[in-house]
Coordinates of N, CA and C in Angstrom, one line a residue:
R125 N 10.4 -19.7 29.9 CA 10.9 -19.0 31.2 C 12.4 -19.2 31.3
M126 N 13.2 -18.1 31.5 CA 14.6 -18.1 31.6 C 15.1 -18.7 32.9
P127 N 16.2 -19.5 32.9 CA 16.7 -20.0 34.1 C 17.2 -18.9 35.0
A128 N 17.2 -19.2 36.4 CA 17.6 -18.2 37.3 C 19.1 -17.9 37.3
S129 N 19.9 -18.8 36.7 CA 21.3 -18.6 36.7 C 21.8 -17.6 35.7
I130 N 20.9 -17.3 34.7 CA 21.3 -16.4 33.6 C 21.5 -15.0 34.1
P131 N 20.5 -14.4 35.0 CA 20.8 -13.1 35.5 C 22.0 -13.0 36.4
E132 N 22.3 -14.0 37.1 CA 23.5 -14.1 37.9 C 24.8 -14.1 37.1
A133 N 24.8 -14.9 36.0 CA 25.9 -14.9 35.1 C 26.1 -13.6 34.4
D134 N 25.0 -12.9 34.0 CA 25.1 -11.6 33.4 C 25.6 -10.6 34.4
S135 N 25.3 -10.7 35.6 CA 25.8 -9.8 36.6 C 27.3 -10.0 36.8
R136 N 27.7 -11.2 36.8 CA 29.2 -11.5 36.9 C 29.9 -11.0 35.7
H137 N 29.4 -11.1 34.5 CA 30.0 -10.5 33.3 C 30.2 -9.0 33.4
R138 N 29.1 -8.4 33.9 CA 29.2 -6.9 34.0 C 30.2 -6.5 35.1
A139 N 30.3 -7.2 36.2 CA 31.3 -6.9 37.2 C 32.7 -7.1 36.7
S140 N 32.9 -8.2 35.9 CA 34.2 -8.5 35.3 C 34.6 -7.4 34.3
A141 N 33.6 -6.9 33.5 CA 33.9 -5.9 32.5 C 34.3 -4.6 33.2
A142 N 33.5 -4.2 34.3 CA 33.8 -3.0 35.0 C 35.2 -3.1 35.7
F143 N 35.6 -4.2 36.2 CA 36.9 -4.4 36.8 C 38.0 -4.3 35.8
S144 N 37.8 -4.9 34.6 CA 38.8 -4.8 33.6 C 39.0 -3.4 33.1
L145 N 38.0 -2.7 32.9 CA 38.1 -1.3 32.5 C 38.8 -0.4 33.5
S146 N 38.4 -0.7 34.8 CA 39.0 0.1 35.9 C 40.5 -0.2 36.0
F147 N 40.8 -1.5 35.8 CA 42.2 -1.9 35.9 C 43.1 -1.3 34.8
L148 N 42.5 -1.3 33.6 CA 43.2 -0.6 32.5 C 43.4 0.9 32.7
S149 N 42.4 1.5 33.3 CA 42.4 2.9 33.6 C 43.6 3.2 34.6
L150 N 43.7 2.3 35.6 CA 44.7 2.5 36.6 C 46.1 2.3 36.0
V151 N 46.3 1.3 35.1 CA 47.6 1.1 34.5 C 48.0 2.3 33.6
F152 N 47.0 2.7 32.8 CA 47.3 3.9 31.9 C 47.6 5.1 32.7
S153 N 46.9 5.4 33.8 CA 47.1 6.6 34.5 C 48.5 6.6 35.2
I154 N 48.9 5.5 35.8 CA 50.2 5.4 36.4 C 51.3 5.6 35.3
T155 N 51.2 5.0 34.2 CA 52.1 5.1 33.1 C 52.2 6.6 32.6
A156 N 51.1 7.2 32.4 CA 51.1 8.6 31.9 C 51.7 9.5 33.0
F157 N 51.3 9.3 34.3 CA 51.7 10.2 35.3 C 53.2 10.2 35.5
S158 N 53.9 9.0 35.3 CA 55.3 8.9 35.5 C 56.1 9.2 34.3
S159 N 55.5 9.5 33.2 CA 56.3 9.7 31.9 C 56.4 11.2 31.7
S160 N 57.3 11.5 30.7 CA 57.5 12.9 30.3 C 57.2 13.2 28.9
H161 N 56.2 12.5 28.3 CA 55.8 12.7 26.9 C 54.4 13.2 26.8
W162 N 54.0 14.1 27.7 CA 52.7 14.7 27.6 C 52.7 15.6 26.4
C163 N 53.8 16.4 26.3 CA 53.9 17.3 25.1 C 55.2 17.1 24.5
E164 N 55.3 17.1 23.1 CA 56.5 16.9 22.4 C 56.6 18.0 21.3
G165 N 57.8 18.3 20.9 CA 58.0 19.3 19.9 C 59.5 19.6 19.6
T166 N 59.8 20.7 19.1 CA 61.1 21.1 18.7 C 61.5 22.5 19.3
R167 N 62.7 22.7 19.5 CA 63.2 24.0 19.9 C 64.3 24.5 18.9
K168 N 64.2 25.7 18.5 CA 65.2 26.3 17.6 C 66.4 26.9 18.4
V169 N 67.6 26.3 18.3 CA 68.7 26.6 19.1 C 69.8 27.2 18.2
A170 N 70.4 28.2 18.6 CA 71.6 28.8 17.9 C 72.7 27.8 17.9
K171 N 73.4 27.6 16.8 CA 74.5 26.7 16.7 C 75.7 27.4 17.4
P172 N 76.5 26.6 18.2 CA 77.7 27.1 18.8 C 78.8 27.3 17.8
F173 N 79.8 28.1 18.2 CA 81.0 28.2 17.4 C 81.8 26.9 17.4
C174 N 82.4 26.6 16.2 CA 83.2 25.4 16.1 C 84.5 25.7 16.9
K175 N 84.9 24.6 17.6 CA 86.1 24.7 18.4 C 87.2 23.8 17.7
G176 N 88.4 24.4 17.6 CA 89.5 23.6 17.0 C 89.3 23.2 15.6
D177 N 89.4 22.0 15.2 CA 89.2 21.5 13.9 C 87.9 20.9 13.6
S178 N 86.9 21.1 14.6 CA 85.6 20.5 14.4 C 84.8 21.1 13.3
K179 N 84.2 20.3 12.5 CA 83.4 20.7 11.3 C 82.0 20.1 11.4
G180 N 81.2 20.4 10.4 CA 79.9 19.8 10.3 C 78.8 20.9 10.4
D181 N 77.6 20.4 10.3 CA 76.4 21.3 10.3 C 75.9 21.7 11.7
L182 N 76.6 21.2 12.8 CA 76.1 21.5 14.1 C 76.8 22.6 14.8
C183 N 77.8 23.2 14.1 CA 78.5 24.4 14.7 C 78.8 25.4 13.6
I184 N 79.2 26.6 13.9 CA 79.4 27.7 13.0 C 80.9 28.0 12.9
R185 N 81.5 28.0 11.7 CA 82.9 28.4 11.6 C 82.9 29.9 11.3
F186 N 83.4 30.7 12.2 CA 83.4 32.1 12.1 C 84.8 32.6 12.0
N187 N 85.2 33.1 10.8 CA 86.5 33.5 10.5 C 86.9 34.8 11.1
S188 N 87.1 34.8 12.4 CA 87.5 36.1 13.1 C 88.4 35.7 14.3
P189 N 89.5 36.5 14.5 CA 90.4 36.1 15.6 C 89.7 36.3 17.0
D190 N 88.6 37.1 17.0 CA 87.9 37.3 18.3 C 86.4 36.9 18.1
S191 N 86.2 35.6 18.0 CA 84.9 35.1 17.7 C 83.9 35.2 18.9
N192 N 84.3 35.6 20.0 CA 83.4 35.7 21.2 C 82.9 37.1 21.4
N193 N 83.3 38.1 20.5 CA 82.9 39.5 20.7 C 81.4 39.6 20.4
S194 N 80.8 40.8 20.8 CA 79.4 41.0 20.7 C 78.9 41.0 19.3
Q195 N 79.8 41.5 18.4 CA 79.4 41.6 17.0 C 79.2 40.2 16.4
A196 N 80.1 39.3 16.8 CA 79.9 37.9 16.3 C 78.6 37.3 16.8
V197 N 78.3 37.5 18.1 CA 77.1 36.9 18.6 C 75.9 37.5 18.0
Q198 N 75.9 38.9 17.7 CA 74.8 39.5 17.1 C 74.7 39.0 15.6
Y199 N 75.8 38.7 15.0 CA 75.7 38.2 13.6 C 75.0 36.8 13.6
I200 N 75.3 36.0 14.6 CA 74.7 34.7 14.7 C 73.2 34.8 14.8
W201 N 72.7 35.7 15.7 CA 71.3 35.7 15.9 C 70.5 36.4 14.8
E202 N 71.2 37.2 14.0 CA 70.5 38.0 13.0 C 70.5 37.3 11.6
T203 N 71.2 36.2 11.4 CA 71.2 35.5 10.1 C 70.1 34.5 10.0
G204 N 70.1 33.9 8.9 CA 68.9 33.0 8.6 C 68.9 31.7 9.4
D205 N 67.9 30.8 8.9 CA 67.7 29.6 9.6 C 68.8 28.6 9.6
D206 N 69.8 28.8 8.7 CA 70.9 27.9 8.6 C 71.9 28.1 9.8
K207 N 71.7 29.2 10.5 CA 72.5 29.4 11.7 C 71.9 28.8 13.0
F208 N 70.7 28.1 12.8 CA 70.0 27.5 13.9 C 69.9 26.0 13.7
V209 N 69.7 25.3 14.7 CA 69.4 23.9 14.6 C 68.2 23.5 15.5
E210 N 67.4 22.6 15.0 CA 66.2 22.3 15.8 C 66.5 21.0 16.6
R211 N 66.1 21.1 17.9 CA 66.3 20.0 18.8 C 65.0 19.5 19.4
N212 N 64.8 18.2 19.4 CA 63.5 17.7 19.9 C 63.5 17.8 21.4
F213 N 62.3 18.0 21.9 CA 62.1 18.0 23.4 C 60.8 17.3 23.7
H214 N 60.7 16.9 25.0 CA 59.4 16.3 25.5 C 59.3 16.7 26.9
A215 N 58.1 17.0 27.3 CA 57.8 17.4 28.7 C 56.6 16.7 29.3
G216 N 56.7 16.5 30.6 CA 55.6 15.9 31.4 C 55.3 16.7 32.6
I217 N 54.6 16.1 33.5 CA 54.2 16.8 34.7 C 55.5 17.1 35.6
W218 N 56.4 16.1 35.6 CA 57.6 16.2 36.5 C 58.8 16.9 35.9
Y219 N 59.1 16.6 34.7 CA 60.4 17.2 34.1 C 60.2 17.3 32.6
S220 N 61.2 18.1 32.0 CA 61.2 18.4 30.6 C 62.6 18.0 30.1
C221 N 62.7 17.3 29.0 CA 64.0 16.9 28.5 C 64.2 17.4 27.0
E222 N 65.4 17.7 26.6 CA 65.7 18.0 25.2 C 67.0 17.5 24.8
E223 N 67.2 17.3 23.5 CA 68.5 16.8 23.0 C 69.5 17.9 23.2
T224 N 70.8 17.4 23.4 CA 71.9 18.4 23.5 C 72.6 18.5 22.1
I225 N 73.2 19.6 21.9 CA 73.9 19.9 20.6 C 75.3 19.2 20.6
S226 N 76.0 19.4 21.6 CA 77.4 19.0 21.6 C 77.7 17.5 21.8
E227 N 76.7 16.8 22.4 CA 76.9 15.4 22.7 C 75.6 14.7 22.6
D228 N 75.7 13.3 22.6 CA 74.5 12.5 22.5 C 73.8 12.5 23.9
G229 N 72.5 12.2 23.9 CA 71.8 12.2 25.1 C 70.9 13.4 25.3
E230 N 70.3 13.5 26.4 CA 69.3 14.5 26.7 C 69.7 15.3 28.0
K231 N 69.2 16.5 28.0 CA 69.4 17.4 29.2 C 68.0 17.6 29.8
C232 N 67.8 17.2 31.0 CA 66.5 17.3 31.7 C 66.4 18.4 32.7
R233 N 65.3 19.0 32.9 CA 65.1 20.0 33.9 C 63.7 19.8 34.5
S234 N 63.6 20.2 35.8 CA 62.3 20.1 36.4 C 61.2 21.0 35.8
F235 N 60.1 20.4 35.4 CA 59.1 21.2 34.8 C 58.5 22.2 35.7
I236 N 58.5 21.9 37.0 CA 58.0 22.8 38.0 C 58.8 24.1 38.0
S237 N 60.1 24.0 37.9 CA 61.0 25.1 37.9 C 60.8 26.0 36.6
L238 N 60.3 25.4 35.5 CA 60.1 26.1 34.3 C 58.8 26.9 34.3
T239 N 57.9 26.4 35.1 CA 56.5 27.0 35.1 C 56.6 28.4 35.7
P240 N 55.9 29.4 35.1 CA 55.9 30.7 35.7 C 55.3 30.7 37.2
A241 N 55.9 31.5 38.0 CA 55.5 31.5 39.4 C 54.0 31.7 39.7
S242 N 53.4 32.4 38.8 CA 51.9 32.7 39.0 C 51.1 31.4 38.7
D243 N 51.7 30.4 38.0 CA 50.9 29.2 37.6 C 51.4 28.0 38.4
R244 N 52.4 28.1 39.3 CA 52.8 26.9 40.0 C 51.8 26.4 40.9
G245 N 51.0 27.2 41.5 CA 49.9 26.8 42.3 C 48.9 25.8 41.6
V246 N 48.6 26.2 40.3 CA 47.7 25.4 39.5 C 48.4 24.1 39.2
L247 N 49.7 24.1 38.9 CA 50.4 22.9 38.6 C 50.4 21.9 39.8
W248 N 50.6 22.5 41.0 CA 50.6 21.6 42.2 C 49.2 21.1 42.4
L249 N 48.2 21.9 42.1 CA 46.8 21.3 42.2 C 46.6 20.2 41.2
S250 N 47.2 20.4 40.1 CA 47.1 19.3 39.0 C 47.8 18.0 39.5
I251 N 48.9 18.2 40.1 CA 49.7 17.0 40.6 C 48.9 16.3 41.7
V252 N 48.3 17.1 42.7 CA 47.6 16.5 43.8 C 46.3 15.8 43.2
A253 N 45.7 16.4 42.2 CA 44.5 15.8 41.6 C 44.8 14.5 40.9
E254 N 46.0 14.5 40.2 CA 46.4 13.3 39.6 C 46.7 12.2 40.6
L255 N 47.4 12.5 41.7 CA 47.6 11.5 42.7 C 46.3 11.0 43.3
L256 N 45.4 11.8 43.6 CA 44.1 11.4 44.1 C 43.4 10.5 43.1
Y257 N 43.5 10.9 41.8 CA 42.9 10.1 40.8 C 43.4 8.7 40.8
V258 N 44.7 8.5 40.9 CA 45.4 7.2 40.9 C 44.9 6.4 42.2
I259 N 44.9 7.1 43.3 CA 44.5 6.5 44.6 C 43.1 6.0 44.6
L260 N 42.2 6.8 44.1 CA 40.8 6.4 44.0 C 40.5 5.3 43.0
L261 N 41.3 5.3 41.9 CA 41.2 4.2 41.0 C 41.7 2.9 41.6
L262 N 42.7 3.0 42.4 CA 43.2 1.8 43.1 C 42.2 1.3 44.1
I263 N 41.5 2.2 44.9 CA 40.5 1.8 45.8 C 39.3 1.2 45.0
G264 N 38.9 1.8 43.9 CA 37.8 1.2 43.1 C 38.2 -0.2 42.6
N265 N 39.4 -0.4 42.2 CA 39.8 -1.8 41.7 C 39.7 -2.8 42.9
I266 N 40.2 -2.4 44.1 CA 40.1 -3.3 45.2 C 38.7 -3.6 45.5
L267 N 37.8 -2.6 45.5 CA 36.4 -2.9 45.8 C 35.7 -3.8 44.8
M268 N 36.1 -3.6 43.5 CA 35.5 -4.4 42.5 C 36.0 -5.9 42.6
S269 N 37.3 -6.0 42.9 CA 37.8 -7.4 43.0 C 37.2 -8.1 44.2
V270 N 36.9 -7.4 45.3 CA 36.3 -7.9 46.5 C 34.8 -8.4 46.1
E271 N 34.2 -7.5 45.3 CA 32.8 -7.8 44.9 C 32.8 -9.1 44.1
I272 N 33.7 -9.3 43.2 CA 33.7 -10.4 42.3 C 34.1 -11.7 43.0
F273 N 35.1 -11.7 43.9 CA 35.7 -12.9 44.4 C 35.3 -13.2 45.8
Y274 N 34.9 -12.2 46.6 CA 34.8 -12.5 48.1 C 33.4 -12.3 48.7
Y275 N 32.5 -11.6 48.0 CA 31.2 -11.3 48.6 C 30.4 -12.5 48.7
S276 N 29.7 -12.7 49.9 CA 28.9 -13.9 50.2 C 27.5 -13.8 49.9
S277 N 26.9 -12.6 49.9 CA 25.5 -12.4 49.7 C 25.3 -11.3 48.6
V278 N 24.1 -11.4 48.0 CA 23.8 -10.4 46.9 C 23.7 -9.0 47.5
I279 N 23.1 -8.9 48.7 CA 23.0 -7.6 49.3 C 24.3 -7.0 49.6
G280 N 25.2 -7.8 50.2 CA 26.6 -7.3 50.5 C 27.3 -6.9 49.2
G281 N 27.2 -7.7 48.2 CA 27.8 -7.3 46.9 C 27.2 -6.1 46.3
L282 N 25.9 -5.9 46.5 CA 25.3 -4.7 46.0 C 25.8 -3.4 46.7
K283 N 26.0 -3.5 48.0 CA 26.6 -2.4 48.8 C 28.0 -2.0 48.3
I284 N 28.8 -3.0 48.1 CA 30.1 -2.8 47.6 C 30.1 -2.2 46.2
N285 N 29.2 -2.7 45.4 CA 29.0 -2.2 44.0 C 28.6 -0.7 44.0
A286 N 27.7 -0.3 44.9 CA 27.4 1.1 45.0 C 28.5 2.0 45.4
F287 N 29.3 1.5 46.4 CA 30.4 2.3 46.9 C 31.5 2.4 45.8
S288 N 31.8 1.3 45.1 CA 32.8 1.3 44.0 C 32.4 2.2 42.9
A289 N 31.1 2.3 42.6 CA 30.6 3.2 41.5 C 30.8 4.6 41.9
V290 N 30.5 5.0 43.2 CA 30.8 6.4 43.6 C 32.2 6.7 43.6
V291 N 33.1 5.8 44.0 CA 34.6 6.1 44.0 C 35.1 6.2 42.6
T292 N 34.6 5.4 41.7 CA 35.1 5.5 40.3 C 34.6 6.8 39.6
V293 N 33.4 7.2 39.9 CA 32.9 8.4 39.3 C 33.7 9.6 39.8
L294 N 34.0 9.6 41.1 CA 34.8 10.7 41.7 C 36.2 10.7 41.1
A295 N 36.8 9.5 40.9 CA 38.1 9.4 40.3 C 38.1 10.0 38.9
G296 N 37.1 9.7 38.1 CA 37.0 10.2 36.8 C 36.9 11.7 36.7
L297 N 36.1 12.3 37.6 CA 36.0 13.8 37.7 C 37.3 14.4 38.1
L298 N 38.0 13.8 39.0 CA 39.3 14.4 39.4 C 40.3 14.3 38.3
G299 N 40.3 13.1 37.6 CA 41.2 12.9 36.5 C 41.0 14.0 35.4
M300 N 39.7 14.2 35.0 CA 39.4 15.2 34.0 C 39.9 16.6 34.4
V301 N 39.7 17.0 35.7 CA 40.1 18.3 36.1 C 41.7 18.4 36.1
A302 N 42.3 17.3 36.5 CA 43.8 17.3 36.6 C 44.4 17.5 35.2
H303 N 43.8 16.7 34.2 CA 44.4 16.8 32.8 C 44.1 18.2 32.2
M304 N 43.0 18.8 32.5 CA 42.7 20.1 32.0 C 43.6 21.2 32.6
M305 N 43.8 21.1 33.9 CA 44.7 22.0 34.6 C 46.1 21.9 34.1
Y306 N 46.6 20.7 33.8 CA 48.0 20.6 33.3 C 48.1 21.2 31.9
T307 N 47.0 21.0 31.1 CA 47.0 21.6 29.7 C 47.1 23.1 29.8
T308 N 46.4 23.7 30.7 CA 46.4 25.2 30.9 C 47.8 25.6 31.3
V309 N 48.4 24.9 32.3 CA 49.7 25.3 32.8 C 50.7 25.2 31.7
F310 N 50.7 24.1 30.9 CA 51.7 24.0 29.8 C 51.6 25.1 28.8
Q311 N 50.4 25.4 28.4 CA 50.2 26.5 27.4 C 50.7 27.9 28.0
M312 N 50.5 28.1 29.3 CA 51.0 29.3 29.9 C 52.5 29.3 30.0
T313 N 53.1 28.1 30.2 CA 54.6 28.0 30.2 C 55.2 28.2 28.9
V314 N 54.5 27.8 27.8 CA 55.0 28.0 26.5 C 55.0 29.5 26.2
N315 N 54.1 30.3 26.7 CA 54.0 31.7 26.4 C 54.9 32.5 27.3
L316 N 55.0 32.1 28.6 CA 55.7 33.0 29.6 C 56.8 32.3 30.3
G317 N 57.2 31.1 29.8 CA 58.3 30.4 30.4 C 59.7 30.9 30.1
P318 N 60.8 30.3 30.5 CA 62.1 30.8 30.2 C 62.4 30.9 28.7
E319 N 63.2 31.9 28.3 CA 63.5 32.0 26.9 C 64.3 30.8 26.4
D320 N 65.1 30.2 27.3 CA 66.0 29.1 26.8 C 65.2 27.7 26.8
W321 N 63.9 27.8 27.0 CA 63.1 26.6 27.0 C 61.9 26.6 26.0
R322 N 61.4 27.8 25.7 CA 60.2 28.0 24.9 C 60.3 27.2 23.6
P323 N 59.4 26.4 23.3 CA 59.4 25.6 22.0 C 59.1 26.4 20.8
H324 N 59.7 25.9 19.7 CA 59.4 26.5 18.3 C 58.1 25.9 17.8
T325 N 58.0 24.6 17.9 CA 56.7 23.9 17.5 C 56.5 22.8 18.6
W326 N 55.2 22.5 18.9 CA 54.9 21.5 19.8 C 53.5 21.0 19.6
D327 N 53.3 19.8 20.1 CA 52.0 19.1 20.1 C 51.9 18.2 21.3
Y328 N 50.7 17.6 21.5 CA 50.5 16.7 22.6 C 51.1 15.3 22.2
G329 N 51.7 14.7 23.2 CA 52.4 13.4 23.0 C 51.5 12.2 23.4
W330 N 52.2 11.0 23.4 CA 51.4 9.8 23.6 C 51.0 9.7 25.1
S331 N 51.7 10.3 26.0 CA 51.3 10.2 27.4 C 50.0 11.0 27.7
Y332 N 49.9 12.1 26.9 CA 48.7 12.9 27.1 C 47.5 12.1 26.6
G333 N 47.7 11.4 25.4 CA 46.6 10.6 24.9 C 46.3 9.4 25.8
L334 N 47.3 8.9 26.4 CA 47.1 7.8 27.4 C 46.4 8.2 28.6
A335 N 46.7 9.4 29.1 CA 46.0 10.0 30.2 C 44.5 10.1 30.0
W336 N 44.1 10.6 28.8 CA 42.7 10.8 28.4 C 42.0 9.4 28.1
T337 N 42.8 8.5 27.6 CA 42.3 7.1 27.5 C 42.0 6.5 28.8
S338 N 42.8 6.7 29.8 CA 42.6 6.3 31.2 C 41.3 6.9 31.7
F339 N 41.1 8.2 31.4 CA 39.8 8.8 31.9 C 38.6 8.2 31.2
A340 N 38.7 7.9 29.9 CA 37.6 7.2 29.2 C 37.3 5.8 29.8
C341 N 38.4 5.1 30.0 CA 38.2 3.7 30.6 C 37.5 3.8 32.0
C342 N 38.0 4.9 32.8 CA 37.4 5.1 34.1 C 35.9 5.4 34.1
M343 N 35.5 6.2 33.2 CA 34.1 6.6 33.1 C 33.3 5.4 32.5
A344 N 33.9 4.6 31.6 CA 33.2 3.4 31.1 C 33.0 2.4 32.2
A345 N 34.0 2.3 33.1 CA 33.9 1.4 34.3 C 32.8 1.9 35.2
A346 N 32.7 3.2 35.4 CA 31.7 3.8 36.3 C 30.3 3.5 35.8
V347 N 30.1 3.7 34.4 CA 28.8 3.5 33.8 C 28.4 2.1 33.9
T348 N 29.4 1.2 33.7 CA 29.1 -0.3 33.7 C 28.7 -0.7 35.2
T349 N 29.4 -0.1 36.2 CA 29.1 -0.4 37.6 C 27.7 0.1 38.0
L350 N 27.4 1.3 37.6 CA 26.1 1.9 37.9 C 25.0 1.2 37.2
N351 N 25.3 0.7 35.9 CA 24.3 0.0 35.2 C 24.0 -1.4 35.9
K352 N 25.0 -2.0 36.4 CA 24.9 -3.3 37.1 C 24.1 -3.1 38.4
Y353 N 24.4 -2.0 39.1 CA 23.7 -1.7 40.3 C 22.2 -1.4 40.1
T354 N 21.9 -0.6 39.0 CA 20.5 -0.3 38.7 C 19.7 -1.5 38.3
K355 N 20.4 -2.4 37.4 CA 19.7 -3.6 36.9 C 19.4 -4.5 38.1
T356 N 20.3 -4.7 39.0 CA 20.1 -5.5 40.2 C 18.9 -5.0 41.0
I357 N 18.9 -3.8 41.3 CA 17.8 -3.2 42.0 C 16.4 -3.4 41.3
L358 N 16.4 -3.2 40.0 CA 15.2 -3.4 39.3 C 14.7 -4.9 39.3
E359 N 15.7 -5.8 39.2 CA 15.4 -7.2 39.3 C 14.8 -7.6 40.7
F360 N 15.4 -7.0 41.7 CA 14.8 -7.2 43.1 C 13.4 -6.7 43.2
K361 N 13.1 -5.6 42.6 CA 11.7 -5.0 42.7 C 10.8 -5.9 41.9
H362 N 11.2 -6.4 40.7 CA 10.4 -7.2 39.9 C 10.1 -8.5 40.6
K363 N 11.1 -9.1 41.2 CA 10.9 -10.4 41.9 C 9.9 -10.2 43.1
R364 N 10.1 -9.0 43.8 CA 9.2 -8.8 44.9 C 7.7 -8.6 44.5
K365 N 7.5 -7.9 43.3 CA 6.1 -7.8 42.8 C 5.6 -9.1 42.4
K366 N 6.4 -10.0 41.8 CA 5.9 -11.3 41.4 C 5.5 -12.1 42.6
L367 N 6.4 -12.0 43.7 CA 6.1 -12.8 44.9 C 4.8 -12.3 45.6
E368 N 4.6 -10.9 45.6 CA 3.4 -10.4 46.2 C 2.2 -10.8 45.4
R369 N 2.3 -10.8 44.1 CA 1.2 -11.2 43.2 C 0.8 -12.7 43.4
S370 N 1.9 -13.5 43.6 CA 1.6 -14.9 43.8 C 0.9 -15.2 45.1
F371 N 1.3 -14.4 46.2 CA 0.7 -14.6 47.5 C -0.8 -14.2 47.4
K372 N -1.1 -13.1 46.7 CA -2.5 -12.6 46.6 C -3.3 -13.7 45.9
I373 N -2.8 -14.3 44.8 CA -3.5 -15.3 44.1 C -3.7 -16.5 44.9
Q374 N -2.7 -16.9 45.7 CA -2.7 -18.1 46.5 C -3.8 -18.0 47.6
Y375 N -3.9 -16.8 48.2 CA -4.8 -16.7 49.4 C -6.1 -15.9 49.1
N376 N -6.4 -15.7 47.8 CA -7.6 -15.0 47.5 C -8.7 -16.0 47.3
F377 N -9.4 -16.5 48.4 CA -10.5 -17.4 48.3 C -11.9 -16.7 48.2
P378 N -12.9 -17.4 47.5 CA -14.2 -16.8 47.5 C -14.8 -16.7 48.8
D379 N -15.8 -15.7 49.0 CA -16.4 -15.4 50.3 C -17.2 -16.6 50.8
H380 N -17.9 -17.4 49.9 CA -18.8 -18.4 50.3 C -18.0 -19.7 50.7

């Protein structure tokens, strides 16, 4: 016969595992939400004319007394790839940054301003969903910590456990919808965004991967919490049946 402390210890381990997963999800979501590396790539930018005695591969020496005329500009855009330079860029929910040609550093612009007007509503919905995702994760973490450290009875802990499971599942659904909506908005911006921003090549960055890792941790925490709740309920029912059976055996006397 197993000691009574083993189920309680197993319940504590499950609660600690759910809290750890939920806390990781919260940290990952905040990091991804505040970063600008959801998507990364390169832009093909026309090299500027060299000024004065400047030389090198980052500008074009055009031997003409009137290098600013329309023929010169047309010549630059119609020649081969050696007249262009690739610059790295990265974009997130809030802003997009790219390397500058003339000097070191980056030039950043609001990603909302780059988004086509027809898709800005979807982007704002994505931002609101991401904020709600973070808030619900925070609430779930608080409830799980209260369950682990402060609840006084098994019934009270079970109620908190059920509520934290619902909050965590809802957070996961919101996070999934928010990530998918941002993906759609970014792809539409690549196709319909400003000419001076559209990337030549691009792929998803580390922040995008971190956001989906956060979602995976959130759902794992929700499954662990629901599993703990279900197992506790089944244990209560099993103990109740055993108690009822023992009472029947104890008071079942012969008629004579």
